[in-house]
Amino acid sequence: MENNSYNPFEAARKQFDKAADLLGLNKAAKDFLRSPVREFHFSIPVRMDDGSKKIFKAFRIHHNDARGPAKGGIRFHPMETVDTVRALSMWMTWKTSVVDIPLGGGKGGVICDPHNLSMFEQEQICRGWVRQIVKNIGPYSDIPAPDVMTSPQHMLWMLDEYETIAGGKFPGTITGKPLGMGGSEGRTEATGYGVIIALREALRELKIKPEITTASIQGFGNVSQYAIELYEKIGGKVICVSSWDNNDKKSYAFRKKEGVNLKELREISDTFGGIDKNKAQDLGYELLDGEKWIEQETDILIPAALENQITKNNIDKVNQRVKIIAEGANGPTSPEADTLLNKKDILIIPDFLANAGGVICSYFEQVQNNMNYYWSKDEVLSKLDMKMTNAYASVSNFSKQNNVNLRDAAYLISVNRVANACQSRGWI
Ligand code: NAD
């Protein structure tokens, strides 16, 4: 869903302003938290495979580090903008706060399209990115991680460059590393699984058995695939997924009313989570326009692709049967659409709560790096389940006690924690 006038940073600020007013924050606190504490904008020169030189624009933004080092992913995306990175860094601050881990919020991005870059060129971008920011990242200041179109391999190249310059081994500098190279068991699954743990808790409260529910999901990348995996394990049925087709430069939705088959879809998708439309049709999937994912007659919608996908322009297409929207992606619902959805009595599990599993596991990864002792997958996933379940319960209890929706409850809890940390440090 494209909307050229949408600015994610304005949306993030609007959400923050509402929470700040409800909390009665003073002007200094509002001014401080409405903007990132520091920003880095830089250019990365890369020698391309054909011998030419190309310059890539890149960013790293620290929104807030009062509760601990800035933490957040790095995106590679051709449409990346500084305001998207600002918004994502602010959402990271609220995310680490709402799940109560001792980290702040940051985000990074490089304007590039990995679809059109060789692995060697991508490695140069990763190493160049670290060379530009090396003094301002590290286990005690800012800890990057993967995000859209970046992977454990990208993280390892970045770590390798950092350690080469720093002259030592500092695995806690970056999370989302490959297993055996300082990565944590369960990190790949963590975000998608976390979305479903939050959804499971919401269904439990609504007294709906997962076994009788169906879902439609936007995206078929890291978050979506593992969300499908756990949702199926708890008994749910996904009947529609959508993904981006880079050849046609448009998205498609793939529907199978008896339930999509995760394994076969994985086999026919590329490393960017793009599903092969011809092979999908051969396997009996109905091919629909990408935006149709939102119109499906399901109980649950899970946006797990990009921001600004549920807007006032398509909100009326949401089927009457939908009871829950679990926001796997960051910022998938525009503020206007959010207001309209609340009037429809749809429970929205807000992004920075629903998709916090990734950063929780990143935190576990850092803890393991610091101990130089690694937990089993079961141990990591059970700790993840506990953290997500507790966070969901505290947001849900707050929402009931104060008669506010889940997003407002999550904002009030998290902004309050961050404001208190800034205040006790004497910043505001
Ligand atoms: P990814 O790159 O692995 O997958 C993105 C998926 O979205 C792909 O399947 C792609 O085809 C699809 N897509 C892109 N544009 C689309 C469109 N217009 N319509 C339909 N599908 C489209 O990314 P990811 O890591 O799964 O992240 C997805 C979202 O979740 C992002 O908003 C990201 O910021 C957020 N998120 C990710 C993590 C994480 O740990 N990976 C953590 C928290 C939040």
Short mmCIF file of C-alpha atoms and ligand atoms in Angstrom, two decimals:
data_model
loop_
_atom_site.label_atom_id
_atom_site.label_comp_id
_atom_site.label_asym_id
_atom_site.label_seq_id
_atom_site.Cartn_x
_atom_site.Cartn_y
_atom_site.Cartn_z
CA MET A 1 0.00 0.00 0.00
CA GLU A 2 1.78 3.15 -1.14
CA ASN A 3 0.95 6.55 0.24
CA ASN A 4 3.50 9.16 -0.70
CA SER A 5 2.34 11.65 1.92
CA TYR A 6 2.92 9.20 4.79
CA ASN A 7 5.81 10.08 7.03
CA PRO A 8 6.57 7.38 9.63
CA PHE A 9 8.39 9.81 11.91
CA GLU A 10 5.34 12.07 12.03
CA ALA A 11 3.22 9.02 12.83
CA ALA A 12 5.63 7.94 15.60
CA ARG A 13 5.65 11.48 17.03
CA LYS A 14 1.87 11.65 16.99
CA GLN A 15 1.71 8.43 19.00
CA PHE A 16 4.34 9.73 21.42
CA ASP A 17 2.63 13.14 21.84
CA LYS A 18 -0.59 11.41 22.84
CA ALA A 19 1.21 9.33 25.50
CA ALA A 20 3.22 12.33 26.72
CA ASP A 21 0.04 14.38 27.17
CA LEU A 22 -1.71 11.56 29.00
CA LEU A 23 1.31 11.17 31.29
CA GLY A 24 1.53 14.93 31.78
CA LEU A 25 5.23 15.08 30.82
CA ASN A 26 6.79 18.52 31.11
CA LYS A 27 7.98 20.47 28.06
CA ALA A 28 11.64 19.51 28.42
CA ALA A 29 10.75 15.83 28.62
CA LYS A 30 8.53 16.11 25.54
CA ASP A 31 11.12 18.04 23.54
CA PHE A 32 13.82 15.57 24.50
CA LEU A 33 11.88 12.41 23.70
CA ARG A 34 10.24 13.68 20.48
CA SER A 35 13.63 13.64 18.72
CA PRO A 36 16.58 11.28 18.58
CA VAL A 37 19.39 12.07 20.97
CA ARG A 38 21.96 11.77 18.15
CA GLU A 39 22.08 11.01 14.44
CA PHE A 40 24.82 9.91 12.07
CA HIS A 41 24.45 10.39 8.32
CA PHE A 42 27.24 9.15 6.10
CA SER A 43 28.27 7.96 2.65
CA ILE A 44 29.82 4.59 1.96
CA PRO A 45 32.04 4.34 -1.12
CA VAL A 46 32.00 0.86 -2.67
CA ARG A 47 34.03 -0.56 -5.54
CA MET A 48 31.45 -2.47 -7.55
CA ASP A 49 32.15 -5.79 -9.27
CA ASP A 50 32.42 -4.03 -12.67
CA GLY A 51 35.21 -1.80 -11.32
CA SER A 52 33.08 1.36 -11.00
CA LYS A 53 32.71 3.27 -7.72
CA LYS A 54 29.29 3.77 -6.18
CA ILE A 55 28.35 5.83 -3.13
CA PHE A 56 25.62 4.52 -0.78
CA LYS A 57 23.88 6.82 1.69
CA ALA A 58 23.54 5.41 5.18
CA PHE A 59 22.31 6.30 8.65
CA ARG A 60 22.55 5.30 12.28
CA ILE A 61 20.24 6.99 14.71
CA HIS A 62 20.15 6.74 18.50
CA HIS A 63 16.76 7.76 19.75
CA ASN A 64 17.41 7.22 23.44
CA ASP A 65 19.95 5.43 25.61
CA ALA A 66 18.84 6.33 29.14
CA ARG A 67 17.93 2.73 30.03
CA GLY A 68 20.97 1.14 28.37
CA PRO A 69 22.91 1.05 25.09
CA ALA A 70 20.96 1.98 21.94
CA LYS A 71 19.63 -1.17 20.26
CA GLY A 72 18.07 -1.78 16.88
CA GLY A 73 18.41 -3.27 13.44
CA ILE A 74 19.95 -2.13 10.17
CA ARG A 75 17.82 -2.19 7.06
CA PHE A 76 18.97 -2.42 3.49
CA HIS A 77 16.18 -0.92 1.43
CA PRO A 78 16.02 1.13 -1.79
CA MET A 79 13.25 3.36 -0.37
CA GLU A 80 14.88 3.95 3.01
CA THR A 81 14.56 7.51 4.30
CA VAL A 82 16.04 9.25 7.29
CA ASP A 83 12.56 9.78 8.72
CA THR A 84 11.83 6.06 8.52
CA VAL A 85 15.02 5.36 10.46
CA ARG A 86 14.11 8.08 13.01
CA ALA A 87 10.68 6.53 13.52
CA LEU A 88 12.08 3.03 13.81
CA SER A 89 14.69 4.18 16.34
CA MET A 90 11.97 5.79 18.47
CA TRP A 91 9.83 2.64 18.30
CA MET A 92 12.89 0.66 19.46
CA THR A 93 13.11 2.82 22.59
CA TRP A 94 9.50 2.02 23.47
CA LYS A 95 9.99 -1.65 22.55
CA THR A 96 12.96 -2.31 24.84
CA SER A 97 11.15 -0.39 27.56
CA VAL A 98 7.77 -2.12 27.30
CA VAL A 99 9.38 -5.55 27.64
CA ASP A 100 11.65 -4.14 30.35
CA ILE A 101 15.11 -5.05 29.09
CA PRO A 102 18.07 -2.80 29.95
CA LEU A 103 18.54 -1.30 26.49
CA GLY A 104 17.62 1.87 24.62
CA GLY A 105 16.51 2.47 21.05
CA GLY A 106 18.39 2.94 17.80
CA LYS A 107 18.10 2.04 14.13
CA GLY A 108 20.22 2.07 11.02
CA GLY A 109 19.75 1.87 7.32
CA VAL A 110 21.51 1.87 4.01
CA ILE A 111 19.75 3.05 0.86
CA CYS A 112 20.45 0.11 -1.42
CA ASP A 113 18.69 -2.81 -3.04
CA PRO A 114 20.40 -6.12 -2.22
CA HIS A 115 18.39 -7.75 -5.03
CA ASN A 116 20.78 -5.97 -7.42
CA LEU A 117 24.01 -6.37 -5.47
CA SER A 118 26.45 -9.28 -5.44
CA MET A 119 27.40 -10.79 -2.08
CA PHE A 120 30.83 -9.18 -2.43
CA GLU A 121 29.28 -5.74 -2.96
CA GLN A 122 27.02 -6.29 0.06
CA GLU A 123 30.06 -7.26 2.13
CA GLN A 124 31.75 -3.97 1.14
CA ILE A 125 28.65 -2.04 2.24
CA CYS A 126 28.65 -3.83 5.61
CA ARG A 127 32.35 -3.19 6.19
CA GLY A 128 32.07 0.41 4.97
CA TRP A 129 29.09 1.02 7.26
CA VAL A 130 31.12 -0.10 10.28
CA ARG A 131 34.16 1.97 9.30
CA GLN A 132 31.97 5.09 9.31
CA ILE A 133 30.32 4.46 12.69
CA VAL A 134 32.92 2.42 14.56
CA LYS A 135 33.46 4.99 17.33
CA ASN A 136 29.75 5.14 18.09
CA ILE A 137 28.76 1.49 18.24
CA GLY A 138 29.90 -1.20 20.65
CA PRO A 139 28.55 -3.45 23.41
CA TYR A 140 28.28 -0.52 25.83
CA SER A 141 27.00 2.18 23.46
CA ASP A 142 24.98 0.85 20.52
CA ILE A 143 24.30 -2.71 19.42
CA PRO A 144 23.03 -3.17 15.84
CA ALA A 145 21.12 -6.24 14.58
CA PRO A 146 19.50 -7.49 11.36
CA ASP A 147 16.26 -6.12 9.94
CA VAL A 148 14.64 -5.98 6.52
CA MET A 149 16.96 -7.51 3.90
CA THR A 150 19.90 -7.98 6.26
CA SER A 151 20.93 -11.37 7.63
CA PRO A 152 23.26 -13.10 10.11
CA GLN A 153 25.92 -13.08 7.38
CA HIS A 154 25.73 -9.29 7.11
CA MET A 155 26.05 -9.06 10.91
CA LEU A 156 29.15 -11.24 10.90
CA TRP A 157 30.87 -9.10 8.25
CA MET A 158 30.06 -6.04 10.35
CA LEU A 159 31.36 -7.65 13.53
CA ASP A 160 34.51 -8.81 11.77
CA GLU A 161 35.22 -5.26 10.58
CA TYR A 162 34.54 -3.86 14.06
CA GLU A 163 36.82 -6.39 15.76
CA THR A 164 39.57 -5.83 13.20
CA ILE A 165 39.55 -2.10 13.92
CA ALA A 166 39.05 -2.46 17.68
CA GLY A 167 41.76 -5.13 17.94
CA GLY A 168 39.96 -7.74 20.00
CA LYS A 169 36.93 -9.98 20.22
CA PHE A 170 33.75 -8.13 21.13
CA PRO A 171 30.88 -10.41 20.06
CA GLY A 172 28.35 -8.39 22.07
CA THR A 173 28.77 -5.49 19.61
CA ILE A 174 26.22 -6.90 17.18
CA THR A 175 23.41 -9.41 17.61
CA GLY A 176 21.73 -11.71 15.12
CA LYS A 177 25.06 -13.36 14.36
CA PRO A 178 25.21 -16.87 12.89
CA LEU A 179 25.09 -19.84 15.25
CA GLY A 180 28.55 -20.93 16.29
CA MET A 181 29.85 -17.38 15.73
CA GLY A 182 28.32 -15.87 18.84
CA GLY A 183 24.73 -16.10 17.67
CA SER A 184 21.98 -17.36 19.94
CA GLU A 185 19.79 -20.37 19.42
CA GLY A 186 16.25 -19.20 18.78
CA ARG A 187 17.15 -15.74 17.42
CA THR A 188 15.92 -16.56 13.91
CA GLU A 189 12.57 -17.71 15.26
CA ALA A 190 12.27 -15.10 18.01
CA THR A 191 10.35 -12.25 16.37
CA GLY A 192 7.79 -14.41 14.59
CA TYR A 193 7.36 -16.67 17.61
CA GLY A 194 7.00 -13.62 19.86
CA VAL A 195 4.15 -12.31 17.68
CA ILE A 196 2.31 -15.59 18.17
CA ILE A 197 3.01 -15.76 21.91
CA ALA A 198 1.36 -12.33 22.23
CA LEU A 199 -1.49 -13.49 19.96
CA ARG A 200 -1.91 -16.68 22.01
CA GLU A 201 -2.28 -14.59 25.18
CA ALA A 202 -4.81 -12.30 23.49
CA LEU A 203 -6.85 -15.31 22.31
CA ARG A 204 -6.69 -16.78 25.81
CA GLU A 205 -8.13 -13.56 27.25
CA LEU A 206 -10.84 -13.45 24.62
CA LYS A 207 -11.57 -17.12 25.37
CA ILE A 208 -11.06 -18.11 21.74
CA LYS A 209 -9.38 -21.43 21.01
CA PRO A 210 -6.52 -20.98 18.48
CA GLU A 211 -7.62 -24.24 16.82
CA ILE A 212 -10.77 -22.63 15.48
CA THR A 213 -9.04 -19.52 14.11
CA THR A 214 -7.67 -18.60 10.69
CA ALA A 215 -5.21 -15.87 9.72
CA SER A 216 -4.05 -13.86 6.73
CA ILE A 217 -0.47 -12.58 6.74
CA GLN A 218 1.29 -9.87 4.80
CA GLY A 219 4.91 -10.74 4.00
CA PHE A 220 6.78 -14.01 3.85
CA GLY A 221 10.14 -13.08 5.37
CA ASN A 222 11.75 -13.84 8.69
CA VAL A 223 8.94 -12.57 10.90
CA SER A 224 6.12 -14.05 8.84
CA GLN A 225 7.62 -17.51 8.31
CA TYR A 226 8.23 -18.14 12.00
CA ALA A 227 4.91 -16.59 12.95
CA ILE A 228 3.23 -19.11 10.63
CA GLU A 229 5.33 -21.93 12.13
CA LEU A 230 4.26 -21.27 15.74
CA TYR A 231 0.69 -20.29 14.85
CA GLU A 232 0.27 -23.67 13.14
CA LYS A 233 1.83 -25.40 16.17
CA ILE A 234 -0.81 -23.89 18.45
CA GLY A 235 -3.50 -25.08 16.06
CA GLY A 236 -4.25 -22.07 13.82
CA LYS A 237 -4.63 -22.14 10.04
CA VAL A 238 -3.10 -19.52 7.71
CA ILE A 239 -5.16 -19.24 4.54
CA CYS A 240 -3.39 -16.35 2.78
CA VAL A 241 0.12 -14.87 2.62
CA SER A 242 1.44 -12.09 0.43
CA SER A 243 4.93 -11.19 -0.72
CA TRP A 244 6.82 -8.77 -2.93
CA ASP A 245 7.66 -9.86 -6.49
CA ASN A 246 10.84 -8.09 -7.46
CA ASN A 247 10.54 -8.94 -11.16
CA ASP A 248 7.03 -7.52 -11.50
CA LYS A 249 7.72 -4.77 -8.92
CA LYS A 250 4.43 -5.49 -7.20
CA SER A 251 3.07 -7.68 -4.46
CA TYR A 252 0.88 -10.78 -4.78
CA ALA A 253 -1.25 -12.65 -2.29
CA PHE A 254 -1.36 -16.45 -2.31
CA ARG A 255 -4.52 -18.05 -1.01
CA LYS A 256 -5.31 -21.65 -0.13
CA LYS A 257 -8.54 -21.99 1.77
CA GLU A 258 -7.60 -25.37 3.25
CA GLY A 259 -4.44 -23.75 4.68
CA VAL A 260 -1.07 -22.77 3.21
CA ASN A 261 1.78 -25.24 3.49
CA LEU A 262 4.74 -23.48 5.10
CA LYS A 263 7.32 -26.02 3.98
CA GLU A 264 6.33 -25.92 0.32
CA LEU A 265 6.12 -22.11 0.30
CA ARG A 266 9.63 -21.92 1.79
CA GLU A 267 10.87 -24.17 -0.99
CA ILE A 268 9.53 -21.82 -3.67
CA SER A 269 10.65 -18.49 -2.19
CA ASP A 270 13.90 -16.60 -2.59
CA THR A 271 16.18 -15.45 0.22
CA PHE A 272 14.26 -12.15 0.43
CA GLY A 273 10.96 -13.89 1.12
CA GLY A 274 9.60 -13.42 -2.40
CA ILE A 275 7.29 -16.31 -3.38
CA ASP A 276 7.57 -17.63 -6.97
CA LYS A 277 4.11 -16.94 -8.39
CA ASN A 278 4.25 -19.55 -11.16
CA LYS A 279 5.36 -22.35 -8.86
CA ALA A 280 2.76 -21.31 -6.29
CA GLN A 281 0.00 -21.56 -8.90
CA ASP A 282 1.30 -25.00 -9.92
CA LEU A 283 0.93 -26.02 -6.27
CA GLY A 284 -2.71 -24.96 -6.28
CA TYR A 285 -2.49 -21.49 -4.73
CA GLU A 286 -4.92 -18.87 -5.95
CA LEU A 287 -2.93 -15.84 -7.14
CA LEU A 288 -4.45 -12.54 -6.01
CA ASP A 289 -3.42 -8.93 -6.05
CA GLY A 290 -1.04 -8.30 -3.12
CA GLU A 291 -3.41 -5.93 -1.34
CA LYS A 292 -6.07 -8.65 -1.07
CA TRP A 293 -4.36 -10.10 2.02
CA ILE A 294 -6.27 -7.54 4.08
CA GLU A 295 -9.70 -8.51 2.71
CA GLN A 296 -9.66 -12.15 3.70
CA GLU A 297 -12.40 -13.61 5.84
CA THR A 298 -10.20 -14.59 8.78
CA ASP A 299 -10.19 -14.04 12.55
CA ILE A 300 -6.67 -12.66 12.57
CA LEU A 301 -4.59 -10.35 10.40
CA ILE A 302 -0.81 -10.25 10.77
CA PRO A 303 0.94 -7.48 8.85
CA ALA A 304 4.57 -8.64 8.72
CA ALA A 305 6.12 -6.73 5.81
CA LEU A 306 6.57 -2.96 6.03
CA GLU A 307 5.12 0.17 7.63
CA ASN A 308 1.93 1.99 6.58
CA GLN A 309 0.07 -0.98 5.12
CA ILE A 310 -3.25 -0.55 6.96
CA THR A 311 -4.46 2.95 6.20
CA LYS A 312 -7.66 4.93 5.98
CA ASN A 313 -7.73 3.99 2.26
CA ASN A 314 -8.04 0.25 2.80
CA ILE A 315 -9.50 0.03 6.30
CA ASP A 316 -13.01 -0.55 5.00
CA LYS A 317 -11.80 -3.69 3.27
CA VAL A 318 -10.96 -5.40 6.55
CA ASN A 319 -13.43 -8.29 6.85
CA GLN A 320 -16.09 -8.12 9.56
CA ARG A 321 -14.90 -11.43 10.98
CA VAL A 322 -11.48 -10.04 11.97
CA LYS A 323 -11.09 -9.88 15.75
CA ILE A 324 -7.36 -9.36 16.22
CA ILE A 325 -4.58 -7.60 14.34
CA ALA A 326 -1.16 -8.68 15.57
CA GLU A 327 1.37 -6.20 14.23
CA GLY A 328 4.46 -8.18 13.24
CA ALA A 329 5.88 -5.31 11.16
CA ASN A 330 6.92 -1.97 12.62
CA GLY A 331 4.37 0.78 12.09
CA PRO A 332 2.02 -1.16 9.78
CA THR A 333 -1.08 0.80 10.87
CA SER A 334 -1.36 4.53 10.22
CA PRO A 335 -2.63 6.63 13.17
CA GLU A 336 -5.91 7.43 11.32
CA ALA A 337 -6.53 3.76 10.58
CA ASP A 338 -5.71 2.91 14.18
CA THR A 339 -8.47 5.21 15.43
CA LEU A 340 -10.98 3.76 12.96
CA LEU A 341 -10.05 0.17 13.87
CA ASN A 342 -10.53 0.84 17.56
CA LYS A 343 -14.06 1.99 16.79
CA LYS A 344 -14.65 -1.32 15.00
CA ASP A 345 -13.77 -3.13 18.20
CA ILE A 346 -10.81 -4.97 16.75
CA LEU A 347 -8.06 -5.81 19.25
CA ILE A 348 -4.74 -4.51 17.96
CA ILE A 349 -1.60 -5.94 19.51
CA PRO A 350 0.74 -3.00 18.89
CA ASP A 351 3.95 -3.49 16.94
CA PHE A 352 6.44 -2.62 19.64
CA LEU A 353 4.88 -5.21 21.95
CA ALA A 354 3.98 -7.86 19.35
CA ASN A 355 7.33 -7.92 17.57
CA ALA A 356 9.55 -7.48 20.63
CA GLY A 357 10.62 -11.15 20.58
CA GLY A 358 13.55 -10.31 18.30
CA VAL A 359 15.06 -7.73 20.59
CA ILE A 360 14.41 -9.87 23.66
CA CYS A 361 16.40 -12.67 22.06
CA SER A 362 19.07 -10.20 20.93
CA TYR A 363 19.40 -9.22 24.57
CA PHE A 364 19.74 -12.91 25.49
CA GLU A 365 22.40 -13.21 22.78
CA GLN A 366 24.39 -10.39 24.36
CA VAL A 367 24.03 -11.89 27.82
CA GLN A 368 25.38 -15.20 26.47
CA ASN A 369 28.23 -13.38 24.68
CA ASN A 370 29.21 -11.65 27.91
CA MET A 371 29.20 -14.98 29.81
CA ASN A 372 30.78 -16.82 26.88
CA TYR A 373 28.36 -19.60 27.71
CA TYR A 374 25.48 -20.58 25.44
CA TRP A 375 21.99 -21.80 26.28
CA SER A 376 20.07 -24.53 24.47
CA LYS A 377 17.28 -23.60 22.08
CA ASP A 378 14.65 -24.83 24.54
CA GLU A 379 16.13 -22.64 27.26
CA VAL A 380 16.15 -19.55 25.02
CA LEU A 381 12.62 -20.12 23.75
CA SER A 382 11.21 -20.75 27.21
CA LYS A 383 12.84 -17.52 28.49
CA LEU A 384 11.39 -15.73 25.44
CA ASP A 385 7.94 -17.13 26.17
CA MET A 386 8.16 -15.95 29.78
CA LYS A 387 9.29 -12.42 28.85
CA MET A 388 6.65 -11.99 26.12
CA THR A 389 3.86 -13.46 28.26
CA ASN A 390 4.74 -11.16 31.19
CA ALA A 391 4.97 -8.11 28.93
CA TYR A 392 1.61 -8.92 27.32
CA ALA A 393 0.01 -9.43 30.74
CA SER A 394 1.29 -6.14 32.14
CA VAL A 395 0.10 -4.18 29.08
CA SER A 396 -3.26 -5.94 29.07
CA ASN A 397 -3.77 -5.39 32.83
CA PHE A 398 -2.87 -1.73 32.49
CA SER A 399 -5.29 -1.40 29.58
CA LYS A 400 -8.14 -2.91 31.59
CA GLN A 401 -7.39 -0.94 34.76
CA ASN A 402 -7.18 2.37 32.93
CA ASN A 403 -9.76 1.70 30.24
CA VAL A 404 -7.37 2.39 27.35
CA ASN A 405 -6.56 0.25 24.32
CA LEU A 406 -3.46 -1.95 24.17
CA ARG A 407 -1.44 0.54 22.11
CA ASP A 408 -2.10 3.37 24.53
CA ALA A 409 -1.37 1.10 27.49
CA ALA A 410 1.93 -0.03 25.96
CA TYR A 411 2.87 3.59 25.22
CA LEU A 412 2.01 4.79 28.71
CA ILE A 413 4.05 2.04 30.37
CA SER A 414 7.07 2.41 28.13
CA VAL A 415 7.24 6.20 27.81
CA ASN A 416 6.86 6.50 31.56
CA ARG A 417 9.80 4.14 32.16
CA VAL A 418 12.03 6.02 29.71
CA ALA A 419 11.02 9.44 31.05
CA ASN A 420 11.78 8.25 34.59
CA ALA A 421 15.21 7.00 33.50
CA CYS A 422 15.99 10.33 31.79
CA GLN A 423 14.76 12.22 34.82
CA SER A 424 16.77 10.23 37.33
CA ARG A 425 19.89 10.80 35.21
CA GLY A 426 19.15 14.51 35.43
CA TRP A 427 18.55 14.95 31.69
CA ILE A 428 15.07 16.38 31.82
P1 NAD B 1 12.21 -9.68 5.54
O1 NAD B 1 13.03 -8.85 4.64
O2 NAD B 1 12.74 -11.00 6.00
O3 NAD B 1 10.78 -9.97 4.86
C1 NAD B 1 9.95 -8.96 4.38
C2 NAD B 1 8.82 -9.65 3.64
O4 NAD B 1 7.88 -8.65 3.24
C3 NAD B 1 9.23 -10.37 2.36
O5 NAD B 1 8.52 -11.57 2.25
C4 NAD B 1 8.80 -9.42 1.25
O6 NAD B 1 8.49 -10.11 0.03
C5 NAD B 1 7.54 -8.86 1.87
N1 NAD B 1 7.09 -7.57 1.31
C6 NAD B 1 7.80 -6.44 1.08
N2 NAD B 1 7.00 -5.50 0.57
C7 NAD B 1 5.76 -6.05 0.49
C8 NAD B 1 4.50 -5.58 0.04
N3 NAD B 1 4.33 -4.34 -0.42
N4 NAD B 1 3.45 -6.44 0.10
C9 NAD B 1 3.59 -7.70 0.57
N5 NAD B 1 4.75 -8.19 1.01
C10 NAD B 1 5.83 -7.38 0.96
O7 NAD B 1 11.84 -8.75 6.77
P2 NAD B 1 11.48 -9.18 8.25
O8 NAD B 1 12.73 -9.26 9.04
O9 NAD B 1 10.54 -10.33 8.21
O10 NAD B 1 10.72 -7.86 8.76
C11 NAD B 1 9.36 -7.60 8.45
C12 NAD B 1 8.86 -6.47 9.34
O11 NAD B 1 9.04 -6.82 10.70
C13 NAD B 1 9.57 -5.12 9.19
O12 NAD B 1 8.65 -4.08 9.46
C14 NAD B 1 10.62 -5.16 10.28
O13 NAD B 1 11.07 -3.87 10.67
C15 NAD B 1 9.83 -5.83 11.36
N6 NAD B 1 10.63 -6.47 12.39
C16 NAD B 1 11.56 -7.42 12.11
C17 NAD B 1 12.26 -8.02 13.13
C18 NAD B 1 13.24 -9.13 12.89
O14 NAD B 1 13.79 -9.65 13.87
N7 NAD B 1 13.45 -9.54 11.67
C19 NAD B 1 12.07 -7.60 14.46
C20 NAD B 1 11.09 -6.64 14.73
C21 NAD B 1 10.38 -6.07 13.69
#
